[in-house]
């Protein structure tokens, strides 16, 4: 490998992971709120959430990122200067996490909603019959019971998030795909760097699969094994 | 009388759907569209609309062809992982992991600029009939998108095949059905019904993946919008129009799939 | 779940802390994050080098501007300019009337003729007759794309690529017969290992000022006339002082300013 570029690629990978973790966490938060809103909210909340999930899932991420980041920060700055404050510079990292988090939130809303619907209704009714307050019920019953159903879908979303970070190059953020393109463009060793980047992504996937498998097994403890049930 | 009754019924359903807050939402959407139409620059439209239509057509046929081919491939991939012997299951698993674990853009580039640039070195390929296709970009786009769809959907089909209750298959065997017949009449349809809800999402994701083909010189609607942006240096107008087009296509896809879903017998499993 | 929430809260705090108040006196020079040697390209440490970098450094020094190079991917470079994330784009942008409706340009700072390259084993020139029946590659939305459509209508196909790199790759792979682009970029490509092995220069195309325009200029916001005047004055000054030629000599053995 031509000197120096290997390190650049690794820095890009680290940045990708950083953004993906932030975006997934924000997405989970939005997704949990969104799922509960869709299931138990009033008609207005439900319709607004439907608009959010439909629009975000229908429009390509690049378009969303350009619109949210540039139009969004422009709006914030115009508001700030109208109120007499100074313009602020929103860092690529914060904006990237926010924008990808909003996108991830739409997808995880649907995943978590589906998972909550898969919980046997009797369990929730039983909790209610015991007079559990809603928050305790969420913590002790709904979340633990839905996790096994939600994890495969959320795992997919995490893998998508690590790859979607490539889109953040348009907001001036440096990550693995941009690093690959720069390295390949400067050295002209295209095949080498594409394969190297592919291997890095794959390593990240395999590592994630390992962790997710552990988490999934733990969340399923006490449940009948899928294999034995068949 | 029946005609009148249906009319009343429809009016009642419409009034049920058109709640006050929905009317407000629709009005806000209309106001936004009107604002965009009046306050933004659309003078470039006449020059590009023909190219845009061609781009929509390209995106659509690539979507339909790759989804159909990809799903056909996903069935054996899912079957091998769910019930096949390990020498089928392991390669299928490896394939799905690699496809899902690397970005589609890299797969596309490896196929087109990597593998595709090896072919011309062999004179017998250059002189054969294959070269007319191999020198163009769209076959690579179709192959890459098909494999990608097969990889993601293969994983879904694995779960779907595994989710069909064993009792059903045993009952079919007890009836003396042949293995192929069990697969065709019991296992595949039930797995398909289970996979259908995710199929809508995967198809929409595939629609959003088609823009990547622009990087190997296939001009779809996304590339047309990029061209407008580069020609005029406008940012928001071409993007908003593009978003509208994608939302329309997605809306139609969701409608088609919900029609198919509505035909499925409700009680499965 | 708790640890997840804690991590998230930490990430959020970190993100908010990363927002700062923008410095008013700095001039942020936007360059495309995709390399375009020998004009703008990063080295392995992330430092930007090239003719355009040296050029804008000289202009900034001349006009006593505090300039910082800010790479942004090409797709986001125009909104970055209009929303004041950057103040000036120095990224080999051709000045055209259509683009002038949206942003403003400085005076041209270089202008070179387009050339055509092709495979070594084929002999042809750069006239419309030579390109009849050939597949020609150009970069999308460049003046070259417009030129090729106007003058090489006899070509079998004119293929548009998102980047120049992709067109060059396809030429090396033998999928297209010729590439039209800026002569400097092409000469640079022919110096690379791949370019040396596959292709050579077929010739310069006939000039057509109407299509090719005045040349390459720096992009500024329309309302930012003060910066535009300063950049224009700076270009004039380094042209007069000989600094411009000095920088050019470092990279090229001919004049790139054009007539």
XYZ file of C-alpha atoms in Angstrom:
758
model
C 0.000 0.000 0.000
C 1.403 3.449 -0.868
C 2.792 5.060 2.296
C 0.574 6.936 4.695
C -2.832 6.249 3.182
C -3.560 3.214 5.354
C -3.696 5.461 8.417
C -5.974 7.896 6.586
C -8.392 5.066 5.858
C -8.403 4.014 9.510
C -9.144 7.582 10.616
C -12.023 7.587 8.146
C -13.311 4.316 9.590
C -13.174 5.730 13.137
C -15.150 8.786 12.046
C -17.725 6.550 10.351
C -18.167 4.494 13.536
C -18.399 7.649 15.656
C -21.218 9.074 13.542
C -22.991 5.723 13.224
C -23.045 5.209 17.009
C -24.364 8.712 17.627
C -26.968 8.458 14.879
C -28.158 5.029 16.009
C -28.571 6.226 19.612
C -30.514 9.311 18.524
C -32.506 7.157 16.110
C -33.393 4.708 18.890
C -34.616 7.544 21.067
C -36.729 9.029 18.273
C -37.852 5.561 17.263
C -39.048 4.598 20.753
C -40.912 7.884 21.116
C -42.294 7.580 17.600
C -43.469 4.007 18.085
C -45.292 4.854 21.308
C -46.778 7.933 19.670
C -47.991 5.874 16.735
C -49.498 3.199 18.975
C -50.922 5.184 21.876
C -50.930 8.822 20.706
C -53.884 10.933 19.708
C -55.017 11.273 16.074
C -52.916 14.407 15.431
C -49.708 12.846 16.803
C -50.344 9.716 14.794
C -50.854 11.573 11.524
C -47.799 13.783 12.064
C -45.682 10.709 12.779
C -47.083 8.998 9.678
C -46.012 12.001 7.584
C -42.544 11.913 9.183
C -41.910 8.201 8.618
C -43.349 8.207 5.106
C -41.466 11.254 3.853
C -38.129 10.301 5.407
C -38.306 6.759 4.081
C -39.374 7.836 0.589
C -36.817 10.556 -0.087
C -33.174 9.646 -0.845
C -30.836 10.314 2.086
C -28.551 12.601 0.079
C -31.493 14.910 -0.632
C -32.556 14.843 3.030
C -29.060 15.588 4.251
C -28.544 18.506 1.865
C -31.955 19.951 2.712
C -31.801 19.390 6.486
C -28.217 20.522 6.923
C -27.954 23.523 4.629
C -31.547 24.737 4.695
C -31.755 23.891 8.405
C -28.620 25.702 9.548
C -29.503 28.611 7.289
C -32.863 28.869 9.005
C -31.294 28.695 12.479
C -28.802 31.413 11.600
C -31.444 33.662 10.078
C -33.529 33.276 13.234
C -30.490 33.974 15.406
C -29.515 37.091 13.497
C -33.131 38.279 13.511
C -33.072 38.023 17.283
C -29.769 39.866 17.412
C -27.421 36.973 18.152
C -24.246 36.054 16.278
C -24.197 33.364 13.605
C -23.124 29.963 14.840
C -21.146 27.307 13.049
C -22.602 23.861 13.520
C -19.858 21.249 13.379
C -20.016 18.514 10.759
C -20.059 15.893 13.519
C -23.046 17.313 15.398
C -24.987 17.979 12.212
C -24.141 14.562 10.809
C -25.336 12.784 13.935
C -28.497 14.864 13.976
C -29.364 14.378 10.301
C -28.612 10.646 10.183
C -30.378 10.253 13.540
C -33.556 11.780 12.115
C -33.360 9.395 9.147
C -32.662 6.393 11.389
C -35.456 7.470 13.714
C -38.043 7.033 10.954
C -36.916 3.479 10.236
C -36.574 2.463 13.875
C -40.039 3.843 14.624
C -41.439 1.203 12.282
C -39.188 -1.574 13.628
C -40.027 -0.845 17.263
C -43.716 -0.424 16.507
C -43.767 -3.842 14.868
C -41.886 -5.335 17.822
C -44.296 -3.894 20.381
C -47.204 -5.280 18.379
C -45.595 -8.735 18.553
C -45.694 -8.793 22.376
C -48.448 -11.152 23.517
C -51.292 -8.876 24.568
C -51.860 -10.865 27.789
C -48.528 -9.728 29.236
C -49.441 -6.060 28.978
C -52.950 -6.684 30.267
C -51.524 -8.568 33.230
C -49.217 -5.649 34.035
C -52.154 -3.285 33.874
C -54.216 -5.557 36.104
C -51.442 -5.347 38.721
C -51.831 -1.558 38.586
C -48.337 -0.867 37.234
C -47.731 2.807 36.399
C -47.005 3.338 32.650
C -43.296 4.114 33.043
C -42.631 1.082 35.194
C -44.573 -1.021 32.696
C -42.416 0.361 29.887
C -39.215 -0.441 31.773
C -40.149 -3.814 33.210
C -42.529 -5.288 30.629
C -42.712 -3.595 27.227
C -39.022 -2.952 26.510
C -37.670 -6.325 27.693
C -40.483 -8.193 25.958
C -40.125 -6.392 22.640
C -36.306 -6.491 22.434
C -36.014 -9.994 20.940
C -38.408 -8.961 18.160
C -36.754 -5.594 17.551
C -33.087 -6.586 17.580
C -32.842 -8.142 14.074
C -34.430 -5.064 12.502
C -32.361 -2.676 14.599
C -29.210 -4.617 13.718
C -29.984 -4.073 10.034
C -30.432 -0.372 10.723
C -27.071 -0.203 12.497
C -25.346 -1.770 9.469
C -27.118 0.693 7.179
C -26.016 3.558 9.444
C -22.335 2.604 9.197
C -22.600 2.754 5.418
C -24.833 5.835 5.228
C -22.090 7.883 6.858
C -20.630 8.051 3.334
C -23.296 10.653 2.534
C -21.925 13.043 5.127
C -19.049 13.972 2.831
C -21.430 16.574 1.388
C -21.522 18.446 4.688
C -17.740 18.578 4.832
C -17.306 15.493 7.019
C -14.381 13.155 6.481
C -15.204 9.433 6.668
C -14.200 6.093 5.184
C -15.737 6.362 1.711
C -14.369 9.853 1.125
C -10.968 8.704 2.418
C -11.089 5.832 -0.071
C -11.978 8.126 -2.950
C -9.211 10.566 -2.052
C -6.620 7.827 -1.660
C -7.654 6.149 -4.916
C -7.873 9.446 -6.798
C -4.425 10.622 -5.730
C -2.535 7.336 -6.059
C -4.621 5.929 -8.971
C -4.543 2.542 -7.201
C -8.326 2.212 -7.410
C -8.773 -1.518 -7.016
C -6.422 -1.710 -4.035
C -8.214 0.949 -2.022
C -11.713 -0.218 -2.912
C -10.872 -3.732 -1.745
C -9.223 -2.354 1.398
C -12.297 -0.246 2.223
C -14.578 -3.203 1.519
C -12.532 -5.325 3.916
C -12.765 -2.651 6.629
C -16.541 -2.399 6.260
C -16.834 -6.175 6.295
C -14.704 -6.433 9.434
C -16.968 -3.891 11.123
C -20.032 -5.913 10.068
C -18.636 -9.200 11.359
C -17.647 -7.579 14.648
C -21.116 -6.020 14.978
C -22.759 -9.372 14.207
C -20.776 -10.926 17.057
C -21.887 -8.280 19.557
C -25.488 -8.239 18.320
C -25.649 -12.038 18.561
C -24.581 -11.826 22.226
C -27.122 -9.097 22.966
C -29.863 -10.993 21.192
C -29.093 -14.197 23.080
C -29.197 -12.273 26.357
C -32.494 -10.588 25.507
C -33.984 -13.976 24.708
C -32.946 -15.623 27.963
C -35.858 -17.344 29.564
C -37.691 -17.595 26.257
C -38.083 -20.957 24.514
C -35.360 -21.472 21.915
C -36.537 -20.858 18.380
C -35.021 -24.109 17.192
C -36.654 -26.215 19.874
C -40.002 -24.558 19.326
C -40.081 -25.710 15.720
C -81.311 2.797 -4.095
C -78.071 0.811 -3.849
C -76.265 3.528 -5.812
C -77.528 6.141 -3.403
C -76.527 4.001 -0.467
C -72.973 3.608 -1.748
C -72.774 7.353 -2.353
C -73.805 8.068 1.226
C -71.418 5.417 2.439
C -68.551 6.970 0.499
C -69.369 10.447 1.734
C -69.433 9.148 5.277
C -66.064 7.470 4.813
C -64.588 10.622 3.311
C -65.820 12.756 6.199
C -64.393 10.222 8.627
C -60.996 10.472 6.949
C -61.080 14.244 6.524
C -60.776 15.242 10.146
C -60.060 18.930 10.874
C -56.376 18.412 11.623
C -55.938 16.501 8.360
C -57.468 19.397 6.436
C -54.982 21.729 8.154
C -52.089 19.431 7.225
C -53.193 19.276 3.593
C -53.556 23.063 3.479
C -50.049 23.511 4.908
C -48.657 21.122 2.289
C -50.467 23.009 -0.478
C -49.172 26.334 0.813
C -45.614 24.986 0.840
C -45.938 23.726 -2.735
C -47.374 27.074 -3.884
C -44.598 28.996 -2.113
C -42.009 26.809 -3.815
C -43.715 27.292 -7.180
C -43.815 31.096 -6.919
C -40.720 32.067 -4.981
C -38.176 29.696 -6.485
C -36.586 29.522 -9.914
C -38.111 27.016 -12.300
C -36.973 28.518 -15.633
C -34.715 25.515 -16.250
C -37.617 23.074 -16.416
C -38.467 23.289 -20.151
C -34.890 22.421 -21.063
C -34.698 19.313 -18.896
C -38.140 17.750 -18.652
C -37.563 15.353 -21.546
C -34.326 14.120 -19.987
C -36.160 13.855 -16.664
C -38.877 11.601 -18.063
C -36.232 9.343 -19.593
C -34.498 9.280 -16.213
C -37.703 8.263 -14.413
C -38.252 5.491 -16.946
C -34.687 4.205 -16.465
C -34.984 4.229 -12.669
C -38.304 2.372 -12.898
C -37.225 -0.418 -15.228
C -34.002 -0.975 -13.330
C -36.052 -1.161 -10.124
C -38.583 -3.644 -11.495
C -36.045 -5.895 -13.246
C -33.594 -6.033 -10.324
C -36.319 -6.618 -7.733
C -37.852 -9.452 -9.768
C -34.505 -11.125 -10.492
C -33.257 -10.467 -6.967
C -36.314 -12.046 -5.376
C -35.982 -15.095 -7.626
C -32.429 -15.471 -6.341
C -33.444 -14.803 -2.740
C -35.774 -17.825 -2.611
C -33.014 -20.458 -2.999
C -30.707 -18.367 -0.796
C -33.287 -18.293 2.001
C -34.230 -21.947 1.530
C -30.594 -23.074 1.666
C -30.054 -21.223 4.924
C -33.327 -22.277 6.535
C -33.439 -25.939 5.673
C -30.524 -26.892 3.452
C -27.564 -29.117 4.289
C -24.576 -27.185 5.505
C -22.710 -27.183 2.167
C -25.608 -25.157 0.753
C -26.272 -23.169 3.906
C -22.713 -21.972 4.482
C -22.074 -20.468 1.010
C -25.513 -18.837 1.078
C -24.787 -17.360 4.503
C -21.365 -16.101 3.351
C -22.902 -14.499 0.260
C -25.591 -12.705 2.261
C -23.073 -11.491 4.856
C -20.676 -10.108 2.253
C -23.439 -8.340 0.309
C -24.969 -6.857 3.436
C -21.617 -6.028 4.972
C -20.108 -3.906 2.222
C -21.492 -0.731 0.662
C -23.363 -1.195 -2.615
C -21.285 1.587 -4.147
C -18.117 -0.433 -3.591
C -19.732 -3.573 -5.045
C -20.802 -1.605 -8.090
C -17.331 -0.143 -8.605
C -15.594 -3.485 -8.076
C -17.882 -5.030 -10.671
C -17.658 -2.236 -13.233
C -14.191 -0.732 -12.854
C -12.633 -3.878 -11.399
C -14.035 -6.981 -13.069
C -15.425 -5.096 -16.068
C -12.042 -3.648 -16.979
C -10.510 -7.142 -17.138
C -12.699 -8.284 -20.035
C -11.225 -6.059 -22.782
C -7.784 -7.608 -22.221
C -8.973 -10.795 -23.894
C -9.337 -10.334 -27.649
C -11.786 -13.249 -27.935
C -14.220 -11.408 -25.664
C -13.772 -8.149 -27.543
C -14.538 -9.835 -30.833
C -17.529 -11.840 -29.628
C -21.153 -10.720 -29.518
C -20.884 -10.324 -25.749
C -18.730 -7.216 -26.087
C -21.667 -5.085 -27.286
C -23.236 -5.662 -23.871
C -20.091 -5.862 -21.765
C -18.870 -2.444 -22.906
C -22.095 -0.814 -21.774
C -22.767 0.132 -18.204
C -26.341 -1.002 -17.592
C -25.654 -4.766 -17.445
C -23.254 -4.158 -14.545
C -25.817 -1.946 -12.847
C -28.480 -4.643 -13.182
C -26.164 -7.397 -11.894
C -24.941 -5.363 -8.903
C -28.421 -4.217 -7.852
C -29.846 -7.724 -8.342
C -27.165 -9.302 -6.142
C -27.682 -6.640 -3.507
C -31.445 -7.163 -3.404
C -30.936 -10.938 -3.306
C -28.539 -10.568 -0.363
C -30.889 -8.502 1.778
C -34.054 -10.354 0.772
C -32.317 -13.753 1.158
C -31.916 -12.947 4.829
C -35.605 -12.068 5.082
C -36.632 -15.243 3.255
C -34.494 -17.314 5.631
C -36.564 -16.042 8.522
C -39.773 -16.500 6.563
C -39.028 -20.106 5.605
C -38.004 -20.898 9.169
C -41.176 -19.285 10.493
C -43.586 -21.637 8.728
C -44.947 -23.977 11.433
C -43.578 -27.482 11.198
C -47.024 -28.964 11.734
C -48.185 -27.672 8.363
C -45.311 -29.332 6.545
C -45.857 -32.565 8.489
C -49.561 -32.481 7.673
C -48.738 -32.048 3.985
C -46.350 -35.001 4.158
C -49.050 -37.052 5.874
C -51.297 -36.318 2.910
C -48.671 -37.945 0.733
C -47.623 -34.785 -1.102
C -44.292 -35.003 -2.908
C -41.431 -32.861 -1.575
C -41.630 -30.489 -4.523
C -45.371 -30.185 -4.170
C -45.043 -29.388 -0.461
C -42.562 -26.655 -1.354
C -44.709 -25.223 -4.129
C -48.113 -25.437 -2.450
C -47.359 -25.021 1.267
C -43.873 -23.844 2.186
C -43.213 -21.162 -0.467
C -46.650 -19.459 -0.356
C -46.657 -19.268 3.429
C -43.083 -17.965 3.550
C -43.966 -15.444 0.842
C -46.925 -14.123 2.829
C -44.689 -13.719 5.856
C -42.004 -11.879 3.874
C -44.427 -9.584 2.055
C -44.575 -6.749 4.634
C -40.779 -6.397 4.598
C -40.768 -6.660 0.800
C -42.412 -3.224 0.550
C -39.673 -1.668 2.655
C -36.920 -3.468 0.762
C -38.344 -2.332 -2.599
C -38.406 1.285 -1.436
C -34.805 0.891 -0.236
C -33.911 -0.541 -3.644
C -35.529 2.477 -5.329
C -33.273 4.680 -3.257
C -30.228 2.610 -4.230
C -30.748 3.073 -7.962
C -29.119 6.560 -7.979
C -25.755 4.876 -7.396
C -25.787 3.647 -10.998
C -25.018 7.231 -12.030
C -21.435 6.644 -10.878
C -21.013 4.134 -13.693
C -22.588 6.494 -16.268
C -26.188 5.206 -16.297
C -28.277 8.390 -16.213
C -31.366 7.936 -14.015
C -33.635 10.638 -12.592
C -31.250 11.317 -9.720
C -28.388 11.934 -12.157
C -30.602 14.289 -14.174
C -31.240 16.335 -11.040
C -27.487 16.403 -10.331
C -26.915 17.586 -13.880
C -29.399 20.419 -13.416
C -27.627 21.362 -10.212
C -24.240 21.391 -11.923
C -25.477 23.298 -14.956
C -27.305 26.025 -13.069
C -25.707 25.813 -9.594
C -29.192 25.873 -8.089
C -29.465 23.713 -4.967
C -32.958 23.416 -3.592
C -35.230 23.506 -6.639
C -33.967 20.351 -8.405
C -33.725 18.543 -5.055
C -37.290 19.388 -4.043
C -38.646 18.261 -7.401
C -36.619 15.056 -7.096
C -37.992 14.463 -3.590
C -41.521 14.917 -4.946
C -40.880 12.383 -7.736
C -39.478 9.833 -5.284
C -42.408 10.317 -2.925
C -44.837 9.751 -5.804
C -43.080 6.549 -6.904
C -42.963 5.321 -3.303
C -46.649 6.104 -2.877
C -47.503 4.040 -5.954
C -45.295 1.149 -4.765
C -46.904 1.143 -1.311
C -50.347 1.173 -2.926
C -49.514 -1.785 -5.190
C -48.081 -3.816 -2.309
C -51.007 -3.082 0.000
C -53.317 -4.305 -2.775
C -51.355 -7.552 -2.960
C -51.309 -7.844 0.832
C -55.072 -7.352 1.004
C -55.562 -10.439 -1.202
C -53.716 -12.709 1.185
C -55.825 -14.881 3.470
C -55.702 -13.198 6.860
C -55.078 -16.185 9.030
C -51.633 -17.652 8.570
C -49.402 -19.630 10.830
C -30.389 0.483 28.137
C -29.081 2.844 30.811
C -25.561 2.820 29.439
C -26.945 3.474 25.959
C -28.761 6.529 27.260
C -25.656 7.743 29.056
C -23.545 7.370 25.916
C -26.148 9.230 23.998
C -26.303 12.099 26.474
C -22.519 12.357 26.350
C -22.572 12.407 22.547
C -25.211 15.119 22.578
C -23.256 17.287 25.001
C -20.126 16.798 22.951
C -22.009 17.777 19.808
C -23.398 20.945 21.356
C -19.982 21.844 22.702
C -18.597 21.451 19.198
C -20.804 24.277 17.957
C -18.856 27.474 18.125
C -19.401 31.037 17.134
C -18.147 31.563 13.601
C -15.098 33.755 13.213
C -16.063 36.761 11.179
C -12.710 37.813 9.780
C -11.653 34.452 8.333
C -12.138 33.725 4.652
C -13.037 30.080 4.193
C -11.812 28.754 0.855
C -13.948 25.838 -0.297
C -12.267 23.161 -2.390
C -13.917 19.992 -3.688
C -13.044 17.095 -1.381
C -12.571 14.862 -4.427
C -8.956 15.185 -5.601
C -8.241 17.023 -8.863
C -4.484 16.885 -9.342
C -2.416 18.894 -10.085
C -4.795 21.681 -9.027
C -6.190 20.505 -5.698
C -5.427 17.230 -3.958
C -4.810 16.104 -0.404
C -1.622 14.309 0.584
C -1.730 11.353 2.961
C -1.620 13.631 6.013
C -4.697 15.536 4.841
C -2.765 18.655 3.810
C -4.059 20.196 0.585
C -1.541 20.854 -2.174
C -1.601 21.857 -5.827
C -1.517 24.795 -8.194
C -4.851 26.258 -7.102
C -3.877 26.039 -3.429
C -0.597 27.895 -4.069
C -2.458 30.380 -6.248
C -5.119 31.261 -3.692
C -2.495 31.406 -0.914
C -0.607 33.982 -2.983
C -3.781 35.993 -3.618
C -4.682 35.925 0.083
C -1.151 36.991 1.081
C -1.310 39.831 -1.453
C -4.664 41.084 -0.131
C -3.817 40.285 3.541
C -6.776 37.934 3.929
C -6.786 35.239 6.607
C -7.649 32.241 4.420
C -8.325 28.647 5.514
C -8.813 25.728 3.129
C -12.105 23.913 3.785
C -12.761 20.732 1.800
C -16.436 19.953 1.028
C -17.688 17.182 -1.251
C -18.657 18.575 -4.649
C -22.350 17.791 -4.126
C -22.538 20.153 -1.178
C -20.197 22.892 -2.295
C -22.784 25.340 -3.709
C -25.186 25.221 -0.728
C -22.119 25.522 1.532
C -21.291 28.779 -0.268
C -24.815 30.193 -0.244
C -25.325 29.383 3.455
C -21.942 30.977 4.353
C -20.225 27.787 5.492
C -17.533 28.825 3.020
C -16.886 32.182 1.368
C -15.097 31.361 -1.843
C -14.915 28.309 -4.088
C -11.564 27.606 -5.692
C -12.168 24.361 -7.508
C -11.616 24.777 -11.260
C -15.144 26.034 -11.916
C -15.891 27.158 -15.451
C -17.611 30.523 -15.704
C -20.916 30.202 -17.605
C -23.870 32.541 -18.030
C -26.305 29.953 -16.684
C -24.317 29.600 -13.452
C -23.957 33.407 -13.118
C -27.705 33.553 -12.472
C -27.090 31.773 -9.155
C -23.624 32.745 -7.956
C -20.991 35.258 -8.979
C -17.485 34.593 -10.259
C -14.157 36.369 -9.893
C -12.167 37.191 -13.028
C -10.792 34.105 -14.721
C -7.556 32.836 -13.219
C -6.720 30.190 -15.751
C -8.031 28.999 -19.066
C -6.779 26.135 -21.143
C -8.031 24.466 -24.272
C -9.786 21.133 -24.202
C -7.915 18.183 -25.644
C -8.779 14.668 -26.698
C -6.984 11.499 -25.654
C -7.479 7.961 -26.899
C -5.930 4.485 -26.905
C -2.331 4.258 -28.128
C -3.042 1.630 -30.756
C -5.550 3.804 -32.624
C -4.574 6.762 -34.797
C -6.995 9.658 -34.980
C -7.104 13.403 -34.386
C -9.438 15.821 -32.655
C -11.681 16.952 -35.499
C -15.379 16.110 -35.897
C -14.460 13.778 -38.797
C -12.006 11.831 -36.661
C -14.579 11.197 -33.958
C -17.325 10.013 -36.290
C -18.711 6.681 -35.031
C -16.643 6.726 -31.851
C -17.814 6.612 -28.239
C -16.634 9.783 -26.517
C -16.515 10.262 -22.742
C -16.898 13.644 -21.003
C -17.560 14.827 -17.468
C -21.195 15.764 -16.892
C -22.123 19.461 -16.860
C -18.717 20.674 -17.984
C -18.106 22.991 -20.898
C -16.593 19.932 -22.577
C -19.920 18.131 -22.468
C -21.616 21.086 -24.154
C -18.795 21.373 -26.699
C -18.905 17.675 -27.565
C -22.682 17.762 -28.095
C -22.349 20.748 -30.424
C -19.314 19.777 -32.490
C -19.097 15.981 -32.323
C -22.671 15.118 -33.224
C -21.281 12.414 -35.543
C -19.997 10.407 -32.588
C -21.751 7.086 -31.950
C -22.406 8.083 -28.351
C -21.356 10.827 -25.949
C -21.178 9.295 -22.480
C -21.414 11.573 -19.462
C -19.512 10.653 -16.291
C -19.948 12.069 -12.806
C -16.195 12.580 -12.407
C -13.229 12.846 -14.738
C -11.613 9.871 -12.979
C -14.470 7.611 -14.015
C -14.204 8.655 -17.660
C -10.443 7.978 -17.608
C -11.024 4.568 -15.999
C -13.442 3.598 -18.735
C -11.039 4.742 -21.439
C -8.281 2.614 -19.902
C -10.714 -0.316 -19.737
C -11.430 0.100 -23.447
C -15.138 0.701 -23.044
C -14.966 4.119 -24.685
C -12.772 5.254 -27.590
C -11.845 8.780 -26.543
C -12.098 11.303 -23.715
C -12.439 15.049 -24.069
C -11.416 17.180 -21.115
C -9.201 20.007 -19.979
C -5.754 19.537 -21.554
C -3.947 19.992 -18.216
C -5.945 17.319 -16.451
C -5.435 14.963 -19.388
C -1.678 15.557 -19.601
C -1.501 14.853 -15.873
C -3.453 11.623 -16.364
C -1.147 10.555 -19.215
C 1.773 10.895 -16.781
C 0.268 8.330 -14.392
C 1.168 4.638 -14.741
C -2.239 3.721 -16.075
C -2.332 6.661 -18.496
C 1.168 5.896 -19.771
C 0.228 2.317 -20.471
C -3.028 2.885 -22.312
C -3.357 6.215 -24.018
C -1.828 9.222 -25.711
C -2.799 12.746 -26.703
C -4.765 12.889 -29.965
C -4.862 16.674 -30.263
C -6.428 19.935 -29.111
C -9.989 20.683 -30.231
C -10.771 23.797 -32.268
C -11.583 26.802 -30.041
C -15.189 27.940 -29.614
C -15.407 30.836 -27.151
C -19.178 30.820 -27.135
C -19.316 27.339 -25.602
C -16.057 27.220 -23.695
C -16.597 30.590 -22.010
C -13.984 32.876 -20.483
C -12.324 30.163 -18.377
C -11.967 29.207 -14.726
C -13.029 31.596 -11.965
C -13.508 31.525 -8.208
C -17.135 31.332 -7.038
C -18.463 33.946 -4.589
C -21.896 34.806 -3.223
C -23.719 37.392 -5.324
C -23.978 39.899 -2.475
C -20.326 39.511 -1.504
C -18.899 42.098 -3.947
C -16.235 43.253 -1.473
C -14.565 39.830 -1.455
C -14.914 39.556 -5.236
C -13.152 42.915 -5.733
C -10.359 41.864 -3.392
C -9.825 38.545 -5.186
C -9.847 40.299 -8.567
C -7.315 42.846 -7.328
C -5.197 40.032 -5.916
C -5.224 38.136 -9.214
C -4.140 41.304 -11.057
C -1.402 41.965 -8.533
C 0.161 38.490 -8.649
C -0.098 38.518 -12.461
C 1.828 41.821 -12.490
C 4.403 40.865 -9.837
C 5.401 37.633 -11.553
C 4.246 35.518 -8.604
C 1.629 33.872 -10.838
C 4.233 32.725 -13.357
C 6.475 31.543 -10.557
C 3.722 29.271 -9.184
C 2.835 28.048 -12.661
C 6.456 27.073 -13.346
C 6.370 24.772 -10.317
C 3.643 22.660 -11.914
C 3.599 23.228 -15.686
C 6.104 23.938 -18.436
C 3.722 26.252 -20.299
C 1.474 29.246 -19.575
C -2.005 28.331 -18.359
C -3.502 31.819 -18.122
C -4.583 31.782 -21.770
C -5.043 34.721 -24.125
